[in-house]
Amino acid sequence: MEQILTWQQIYDPFSNIWLSALVAFLPILCFLVCLVVLKLKGYQAGFLTVILATLVALFAYKMPWNLVGASFIQGFTNGMWPIAWIIIAAIFLYKLSIKSGSFEIIKKSVMSITPDHRIQVILIGFCFGSFLEGAIGFGGPVAITAALLVGLGLRPLQAAGLCLIANTAPVAFGAVGIPIIAMANLVGIEQHSVSAMVGRMLVPLSLTIPFFIVFLMDGFKGIKETFPAILVAALSFTTTQFLSSNHLGAELPDIISAVVSLAVTTVFLKFWKPKNIFRFDNESNFTQDNTLSFNQILKAWSPFILLIVCIIIWTQPWFKALFDKDGILSYTSITLQFSNITTGILSPSITGIGEAKPLSLALGVDLINGKTVAQAGTAILLAAFLTIAILKIKAEDAAECFWVTLKEMAIPCITIGLVVAFAFISKNSGMSTTLGLAFAHTGDAFSFFSPIIGWIGVFLTGSDTSANLLFGTLQQVSAQKLGISEALFLAANSVGGVVGKMISPQSIAIACAAVGLVGKESDLFKFTLKYSVAFIILIGIWTCIIAFFLQGIIPEVIVK
């Protein structure tokens, strides 16, 4: 069924941008109060936030009720597919590893490198997580690494919180650089300019994160005891990220940096060990099993090796092309579509120049086609099936793992669906743009607020890509008005967004689901909120320093 409806967004419904921004902020405030003050469960906070966002969209922004409903459906289905699908597949793979007994060998292999939880978090949460972020994104890295760390003995809240923080450094180049590539295409400049600037802006953050993670676990004492290992991990990652982002582009910095850092740090730990071993479980009688054969270790890690291989294949253009309209596997396309509002929403230019552009609201799910087949959830599921075969897991045991995963993920999936639905209502009604435009009215102070806009964008959407697409043009125009290179503000939007990921409702729901903290979202949110705020303030100051004192490090912008 096709409907032709047209409604034009209003970015300043009260003819006062600050008053409009205050009203647009109300749903966000509702979510914060629900989690931090009322300590409601994630799905409850998400439901109330959606209700308030709906009321604001209907009565303040005059959005037609059917478009609000369509936005909710579009957001909820996007939350289910591909986001929840990725998490379900990742948790299923993890449970297969446990069921087969392989995870015990994985634990022993990690313990043979180091039994110290501080360094294990660096290796798995920071290094391995960065690789996964570079390959798949969408919350999968946090789900997988947090689950692994819980299996290694970390407390669930600690594992989830530390992995969310560790996941900041690679987010800008996540999913093979899509956040930067998409934004560069949007504003009409070569992606290398933005990639290089992001790489330069991330140097302090990428260097700091490993030290900060250890500090959260064991204070300055922990940093002192593990300083050589942290320094090796941080320097190898940051140097590689800087060089690759400046010379290769946005696609590979995460993957290359993660591999280099993981390899260099692992080799370093063969020659250096901390004098004191720190573990959250206070276990002191642990034994390091150095008798494991290479084949045993390889077989135990095979689920995650297969995961990497499948994801690499999934990201290749030639593979995606197989499912395109003229591809040899095009016949496998499956689309569930029950309505399409073709003209839907007209989105005016935020600069006031040019015609309003239509936003299509397609209500349905593309299960398999040239675009969606490359989604990481399907790649992870294939890795799970291959794991079942290689590890010779019984069919009934695999089915039990999948059923348990579905039961455990039921509430988290609803939570994810609700928070993504809120994000779509906020975006489609114009509320998100209102918040960005308010900051754009701050004049010279915009250098400080530029990354905060990206931070808010990622909080709202759960995606650095979405935040870049939402506010990329705003950042570009603001830079031009202030006479500052647009590469700086475009990069600031993305860099600010990376520290917003740790407090995004979507990320919180995923992390809680991965470690069995469903219903405890408020605890995790409170854990990460203060650090996210501190980081974004520092990034705002760093952006100001570059804008006013270090303009020489801003790369030349090349217009397409």
XYZ file of C-alpha atoms in Angstrom:
560
model
C 0.000 0.000 0.000
C 1.390 3.385 -0.958
C 0.388 6.683 0.575
C 1.285 10.140 -0.668
C 1.671 12.465 2.278
C 3.682 15.636 2.588
C 4.702 17.568 5.657
C 7.563 20.032 5.980
C 9.725 20.051 9.080
C 9.786 23.146 11.279
C 13.093 23.645 13.039
C 12.014 26.614 15.172
C 8.354 26.046 16.090
C 8.317 28.781 18.753
C 10.152 31.413 16.671
C 12.839 31.403 19.344
C 15.583 28.888 18.716
C 16.524 28.557 22.388
C 12.933 27.972 23.506
C 12.469 25.486 20.680
C 15.699 23.741 21.693
C 14.494 23.554 25.295
C 11.304 21.816 24.193
C 13.273 19.513 21.873
C 15.497 18.613 24.822
C 12.568 17.449 26.975
C 12.550 13.818 25.720
C 16.299 13.561 26.379
C 15.775 14.992 29.848
C 13.007 12.458 30.392
C 15.352 9.614 29.517
C 18.055 10.952 31.840
C 15.630 11.349 34.744
C 14.126 7.907 34.188
C 17.517 6.202 34.325
C 19.505 8.331 36.761
C 16.854 9.587 39.201
C 13.975 7.127 38.978
C 16.277 4.176 38.167
C 13.763 2.649 35.795
C 14.612 -0.281 33.583
C 15.800 0.459 30.067
C 12.611 -0.515 28.278
C 10.538 1.529 30.738
C 12.707 4.608 30.217
C 12.593 4.039 26.469
C 8.807 3.725 26.456
C 8.255 6.929 28.439
C 10.765 8.783 26.271
C 8.973 7.675 23.111
C 5.653 8.854 24.570
C 7.037 12.303 25.391
C 8.839 12.571 22.038
C 5.571 11.700 20.310
C 3.713 14.428 22.201
C 6.399 17.010 21.396
C 6.372 15.988 17.727
C 2.572 16.168 17.526
C 1.849 19.347 19.454
C 5.041 21.428 19.276
C 6.312 20.468 15.821
C 2.829 19.867 14.342
C 3.942 16.586 12.820
C 0.963 14.580 11.490
C 0.101 11.606 13.665
C 0.506 9.121 10.814
C 4.044 10.343 10.124
C 4.862 10.086 13.821
C 3.543 6.537 13.762
C 5.490 5.779 10.604
C 8.660 7.154 12.209
C 8.094 4.931 15.237
C 7.627 1.846 13.075
C 10.634 2.704 10.938
C 12.802 3.242 14.007
C 11.605 0.140 15.833
C 12.165 -2.102 12.816
C 15.626 -0.592 12.335
C 16.314 -1.418 15.954
C 15.340 -5.020 15.314
C 17.102 -5.285 11.959
C 20.020 -4.915 11.733
C 20.992 -3.801 15.261
C 19.315 -6.414 17.471
C 20.089 -9.034 14.833
C 23.814 -8.346 15.188
C 23.665 -8.667 18.973
C 21.622 -11.876 18.890
C 24.089 -13.453 16.466
C 27.085 -12.293 18.533
C 25.702 -13.647 21.816
C 24.750 -16.907 20.091
C 28.328 -17.310 18.853
C 29.649 -16.620 22.344
C 27.308 -19.198 23.891
C 28.406 -21.790 21.340
C 31.989 -21.175 22.406
C 31.023 -21.841 26.016
C 28.862 -24.868 25.196
C 31.652 -26.529 23.240
C 34.144 -26.046 26.054
C 36.333 -23.896 23.823
C 35.978 -20.859 26.019
C 37.867 -22.580 28.820
C 40.813 -22.987 26.461
C 40.418 -19.361 25.353
C 40.633 -18.305 28.993
C 43.750 -20.404 29.491
C 45.341 -18.968 26.346
C 44.684 -15.414 27.508
C 45.941 -16.313 30.982
C 49.115 -17.643 29.399
C 49.727 -14.159 28.003
C 48.760 -12.441 31.249
C 46.435 -13.303 34.136
C 46.239 -9.599 35.016
C 42.735 -8.236 34.460
C 44.056 -4.751 33.781
C 46.056 -5.909 30.785
C 43.369 -8.358 29.658
C 40.946 -5.447 29.322
C 43.512 -3.617 27.178
C 44.048 -6.645 24.928
C 40.399 -7.630 24.551
C 38.344 -4.524 25.309
C 40.637 -2.016 23.604
C 42.651 -3.865 20.935
C 40.296 -6.675 19.889
C 37.290 -4.391 20.355
C 38.843 -1.819 18.025
C 39.270 -4.464 15.352
C 35.626 -5.478 15.649
C 34.542 -1.829 15.585
C 36.500 -1.290 12.400
C 34.869 -4.312 10.823
C 31.255 -4.368 12.008
C 30.316 -1.536 14.386
C 26.641 -1.352 15.434
C 27.310 -2.340 19.048
C 28.671 -5.762 18.157
C 32.193 -5.040 19.470
C 30.955 -4.107 22.943
C 28.677 -7.132 23.114
C 31.420 -9.571 22.151
C 34.287 -8.110 24.190
C 32.206 -7.503 27.314
C 30.946 -11.088 27.235
C 34.510 -12.356 26.810
C 35.741 -10.318 29.769
C 32.929 -11.546 32.012
C 33.984 -15.060 31.089
C 37.522 -14.158 32.149
C 36.344 -13.153 35.612
C 35.420 -9.464 35.454
C 32.238 -8.270 37.112
C 29.457 -7.670 34.556
C 29.014 -3.947 35.266
C 32.760 -3.400 35.207
C 33.187 -5.321 31.954
C 30.331 -3.508 30.211
C 31.408 -0.057 31.380
C 35.075 -0.536 30.556
C 34.276 -1.901 27.098
C 31.999 1.058 26.355
C 34.818 3.424 27.303
C 37.422 1.395 25.393
C 35.175 1.525 22.343
C 35.477 5.319 22.027
C 38.838 5.556 20.254
C 37.855 3.488 17.180
C 34.246 4.646 16.652
C 35.030 7.439 14.164
C 36.555 4.914 11.746
C 34.049 2.166 12.547
C 32.418 -0.157 10.028
C 35.219 0.349 7.487
C 35.157 4.135 7.772
C 31.491 4.635 6.921
C 30.923 7.551 9.384
C 33.577 9.700 7.714
C 32.969 8.559 4.147
C 29.230 9.230 4.428
C 29.761 12.712 5.861
C 32.367 13.644 3.254
C 30.010 12.577 0.474
C 27.212 14.592 2.067
C 29.160 17.868 2.164
C 30.943 17.338 -1.145
C 34.592 17.105 -0.126
C 37.216 14.376 -0.377
C 37.028 12.041 2.615
C 40.806 12.144 3.073
C 40.603 15.703 4.441
C 38.193 14.665 7.182
C 39.943 11.354 7.823
C 43.283 13.086 8.339
C 41.795 15.688 10.682
C 39.976 13.054 12.715
C 43.217 11.096 13.020
C 44.996 14.198 14.307
C 42.244 15.131 16.749
C 42.070 11.599 18.142
C 45.735 11.444 19.164
C 45.189 12.679 22.760
C 42.076 10.528 23.213
C 43.561 7.334 21.779
C 46.673 7.768 23.913
C 44.627 8.421 27.033
C 41.973 5.697 26.847
C 44.194 2.690 27.763
C 45.635 4.559 30.755
C 42.178 5.740 31.795
C 40.768 2.218 31.649
C 43.481 0.936 33.964
C 42.980 3.933 36.253
C 39.289 3.065 36.608
C 40.216 -0.474 37.574
C 43.117 0.112 39.931
C 43.873 3.830 40.229
C 47.323 5.352 39.829
C 48.783 2.271 41.477
C 47.527 0.196 38.551
C 48.971 2.601 35.998
C 52.344 2.515 37.742
C 52.428 -1.284 37.880
C 51.392 -1.797 34.247
C 52.826 1.374 32.703
C 55.165 -0.313 30.163
C 52.402 -2.524 28.750
C 49.859 0.302 28.598
C 52.380 2.571 26.908
C 53.181 -0.038 24.267
C 49.486 -0.651 23.551
C 48.580 3.044 23.486
C 51.558 4.202 21.420
C 51.328 1.409 18.859
C 47.592 1.947 18.398
C 47.701 5.745 18.272
C 50.706 5.933 15.963
C 49.199 3.452 13.523
C 45.802 5.148 13.669
C 47.392 8.529 12.971
C 49.521 7.310 10.065
C 46.823 5.208 8.415
C 44.130 7.887 8.724
C 46.453 10.490 7.229
C 47.904 8.378 4.429
C 45.406 5.606 3.651
C 42.008 7.181 4.301
C 39.076 6.300 6.535
C 38.527 2.646 5.685
C 41.332 0.829 7.506
C 42.678 2.799 10.517
C 40.749 0.748 13.102
C 41.601 -2.639 11.662
C 45.289 -1.905 11.073
C 45.743 -0.129 14.409
C 44.055 -2.917 16.334
C 46.100 -5.669 14.697
C 49.377 -3.796 15.218
C 48.593 -2.919 18.832
C 47.404 -6.424 19.703
C 50.434 -8.063 18.099
C 53.017 -5.659 19.524
C 51.553 -5.761 23.029
C 51.287 -9.559 23.035
C 54.915 -9.919 21.963
C 55.987 -7.354 24.561
C 54.231 -9.347 27.286
C 56.397 -12.339 26.420
C 59.357 -10.383 27.780
C 57.745 -8.247 30.480
C 55.304 -9.106 33.265
C 53.782 -6.896 35.981
C 55.197 -7.599 39.429
C 51.764 -7.703 41.020
C 48.816 -9.469 39.406
C 45.478 -7.668 39.724
C 42.199 -9.547 39.461
C 38.664 -8.482 40.337
C 37.879 -11.951 41.659
C 40.853 -11.667 44.068
C 42.003 -15.059 42.886
C 45.609 -15.648 43.823
C 45.939 -19.374 43.165
C 45.539 -19.147 39.413
C 47.813 -21.205 37.215
C 49.129 -20.275 33.814
C 48.755 -23.227 31.462
C 51.625 -23.118 29.010
C 51.053 -26.684 27.806
C 48.334 -25.832 25.306
C 49.282 -26.762 21.770
C 48.928 -24.386 18.862
C 46.180 -26.556 17.377
C 44.216 -26.499 20.634
C 44.410 -22.722 20.834
C 43.562 -22.311 17.148
C 40.527 -24.575 17.435
C 39.313 -22.842 20.596
C 39.595 -19.406 18.997
C 38.037 -20.662 15.745
C 34.594 -19.105 16.444
C 36.152 -15.649 16.581
C 38.628 -16.332 13.778
C 35.683 -17.390 11.622
C 33.884 -14.248 12.729
C 36.766 -12.119 11.446
C 37.005 -14.034 8.160
C 33.262 -13.811 7.504
C 33.180 -10.107 8.282
C 36.115 -9.415 5.968
C 34.337 -11.263 3.151
C 31.077 -9.470 3.952
C 32.700 -6.066 3.514
C 34.085 -6.784 0.051
C 32.352 -4.980 -2.849
C 32.473 -8.105 -5.026
C 30.527 -10.045 -2.402
C 27.861 -7.368 -1.993
C 27.518 -7.205 -5.771
C 26.411 -10.850 -5.839
C 23.109 -9.792 -4.279
C 22.539 -6.676 -6.370
C 19.739 -6.497 -8.890
C 21.871 -8.026 -11.643
C 23.945 -10.272 -9.365
C 23.916 -14.051 -9.589
C 22.299 -14.284 -6.134
C 19.716 -11.557 -6.690
C 16.977 -14.201 -6.676
C 17.534 -14.658 -2.939
C 16.278 -11.135 -2.163
C 13.532 -11.063 0.460
C 11.693 -7.875 1.360
C 8.875 -7.481 3.862
C 7.228 -4.178 3.011
C 3.725 -3.263 4.075
C 3.603 0.465 3.426
C 5.635 3.173 1.761
C 5.114 6.880 2.313
C 6.925 8.057 -0.774
C 7.163 11.806 -0.340
C 6.625 11.817 3.397
C 8.666 14.509 5.055
C 10.206 17.556 3.456
C 13.415 18.551 5.206
C 14.313 22.232 4.666
C 17.939 23.192 4.229
C 19.408 24.113 7.604
C 21.279 26.934 5.891
C 18.101 28.477 4.516
C 19.495 28.081 1.004
C 18.083 25.623 -1.473
C 14.902 23.607 -1.678
C 13.537 21.256 0.936
C 14.471 17.636 0.338
C 12.040 14.746 0.772
C 12.690 12.018 3.319
C 11.188 8.688 2.320
C 9.601 6.573 5.036
C 9.717 2.990 3.797
C 7.934 0.800 6.315
C 9.263 -2.708 6.087
C 12.388 -4.811 6.389
C 14.817 -5.730 3.618
C 15.897 -9.137 4.863
C 18.245 -9.943 2.001
C 19.411 -7.715 -0.832
C 22.587 -6.122 -2.130
C 22.633 -3.685 0.767
C 21.421 -5.661 3.746
C 23.095 -8.997 3.048
C 26.352 -7.329 3.994
C 25.036 -6.600 7.471
C 27.280 -7.996 10.115
C 24.578 -10.022 11.854
C 24.334 -12.412 8.926
C 28.118 -12.735 8.787
C 28.230 -13.539 12.499
C 25.447 -16.102 12.117
C 27.367 -17.806 9.315
C 30.406 -17.889 11.603
C 28.182 -19.521 14.221
C 27.031 -22.217 11.779
C 30.628 -22.899 10.752
C 31.554 -23.078 14.438
C 28.881 -25.714 15.008
C 30.406 -27.801 12.229
C 34.077 -27.331 13.144
C 33.634 -27.837 16.887
C 31.162 -30.682 16.263
C 28.467 -29.228 18.483
C 25.330 -31.354 18.598
C 22.302 -29.922 16.818
C 20.190 -30.040 19.975
C 22.894 -28.214 21.947
C 23.163 -25.525 19.266
C 19.380 -25.162 19.183
C 19.333 -24.815 22.962
C 21.991 -22.084 22.794
C 19.977 -20.188 20.199
C 16.737 -20.521 22.168
C 18.390 -19.330 25.377
C 19.878 -16.394 23.458
C 16.462 -15.408 22.116
C 14.892 -15.587 25.579
C 17.668 -13.546 27.166
C 17.549 -10.965 24.369
C 13.768 -10.471 24.288
C 13.643 -7.489 26.669
C 16.910 -5.949 25.408
C 15.582 -6.114 21.843
C 12.452 -4.250 22.892
C 14.642 -1.666 24.622
C 16.799 -1.253 21.521
C 13.711 -0.943 19.337
C 12.239 1.762 21.574
C 15.385 3.887 21.779
C 15.920 3.703 18.016
C 12.246 4.582 17.520
C 12.811 7.663 19.685
C 15.840 8.538 17.554
C 13.767 8.367 14.359
C 10.934 10.433 15.813
C 13.474 13.014 16.963
C 15.185 13.098 13.570
C 12.077 13.036 11.393
C 10.208 15.654 13.421
C 13.167 18.059 13.310
C 13.918 18.004 17.047
C 17.501 16.832 16.525
C 18.156 19.598 14.019
C 16.692 22.176 16.404
C 19.282 21.255 19.026
C 22.104 21.534 16.506
C 20.896 24.891 15.195
C 20.731 26.284 18.723
C 24.430 25.606 19.227
C 25.162 27.126 15.828
C 23.915 30.444 17.220
C 26.781 30.653 19.714
C 29.127 32.577 17.380
C 32.840 32.250 18.095
C 32.057 29.880 20.961
C 30.890 27.388 18.346
C 34.399 25.926 18.268
C 33.702 24.570 21.746
C 30.169 23.429 20.949
C 31.005 21.839 17.587
C 31.967 18.434 19.058
C 29.080 18.667 21.537
C 26.690 18.671 18.577
C 28.188 15.368 17.425
C 28.017 14.084 20.999
C 24.304 14.859 21.176
C 23.797 13.366 17.724
C 25.305 10.033 18.724
C 23.411 10.035 22.014
C 20.182 10.483 20.070
C 20.865 8.096 17.199
C 23.368 5.634 18.658
C 25.465 6.019 15.524
C 28.405 8.226 14.577
C 27.354 7.814 10.953
C 23.844 9.083 11.653
C 25.159 12.004 13.702
C 27.552 12.956 10.899
C 24.779 12.828 8.318
C 22.446 14.748 10.604
C 24.807 17.611 11.409
C 27.521 17.484 8.729
C 26.079 20.334 6.674
C 25.520 22.429 9.798
C 29.174 22.006 10.773
C 30.342 22.904 7.273
C 28.266 26.080 7.035
C 29.216 27.191 10.556
C 32.900 26.793 9.711
C 32.499 28.847 6.549
C 30.718 31.635 8.443
C 33.461 31.759 11.087
C 36.272 31.607 8.546
C 37.648 28.343 9.937
C 38.499 25.315 7.831
C 35.451 23.077 7.577
C 37.658 20.013 8.011
C 38.043 20.907 11.695
C 34.347 21.140 12.533
C 33.446 18.114 10.427
C 36.092 16.120 12.276
C 34.977 17.586 15.608
C 31.450 16.343 14.963
C 32.748 12.810 14.528
C 35.261 12.963 17.393
C 32.651 14.397 19.751
C 30.353 11.608 18.708
C 32.768 8.876 19.730
C 32.487 9.799 23.416
C 28.719 10.042 23.087
C 28.586 6.374 22.115
C 29.251 5.243 25.694
C 26.032 6.893 26.930
C 23.815 6.231 23.934
C 20.681 4.384 25.108
C 21.227 1.921 22.293
C 24.790 1.155 23.436
C 23.710 0.871 27.069
C 20.980 -1.625 26.166
C 23.368 -3.714 24.065
C 26.084 -3.804 26.724
C 23.629 -4.770 29.464
C 22.203 -7.540 27.318
C 25.662 -8.930 26.604
C 26.657 -9.308 30.257
C 23.309 -10.237 31.792
C 22.469 -6.860 33.319
C 19.030 -6.487 31.747
C 17.038 -4.116 33.943
C 20.216 -2.542 35.328
C 20.670 -0.026 32.521
C 20.515 2.863 34.979
C 23.591 1.560 36.824
C 25.627 1.321 33.637
C 24.405 4.701 32.408
C 25.475 6.373 35.647
C 28.856 4.655 35.398
C 29.622 6.047 31.926
C 27.789 9.400 32.032
C 30.298 11.339 34.124
C 33.216 10.165 32.018
C 31.432 10.964 28.774
C 30.702 14.507 29.973
C 34.311 15.002 31.083
C 35.661 13.755 27.758
C 33.371 15.945 25.646
C 34.363 19.044 27.616
C 38.032 18.255 27.021
C 37.382 17.621 23.329
C 35.578 20.970 23.124
C 38.607 22.691 24.635
C 40.931 20.773 22.285
C 38.852 21.920 19.300
C 39.134 25.542 20.464
C 42.902 25.230 20.823
C 43.180 23.921 17.275
C 40.787 26.551 15.899
C 42.582 29.517 17.453
C 46.190 28.430 17.992
C 46.987 25.336 15.908
C 45.323 25.967 12.565
C 48.492 24.745 10.881
C 47.625 21.129 11.699
C 44.307 21.336 9.829
C 44.641 19.607 6.431
C 43.677 21.267 3.189
C 40.099 20.648 2.126
C 39.735 19.212 -1.365
C 36.320 19.803 -2.902
C 34.949 17.018 -5.069
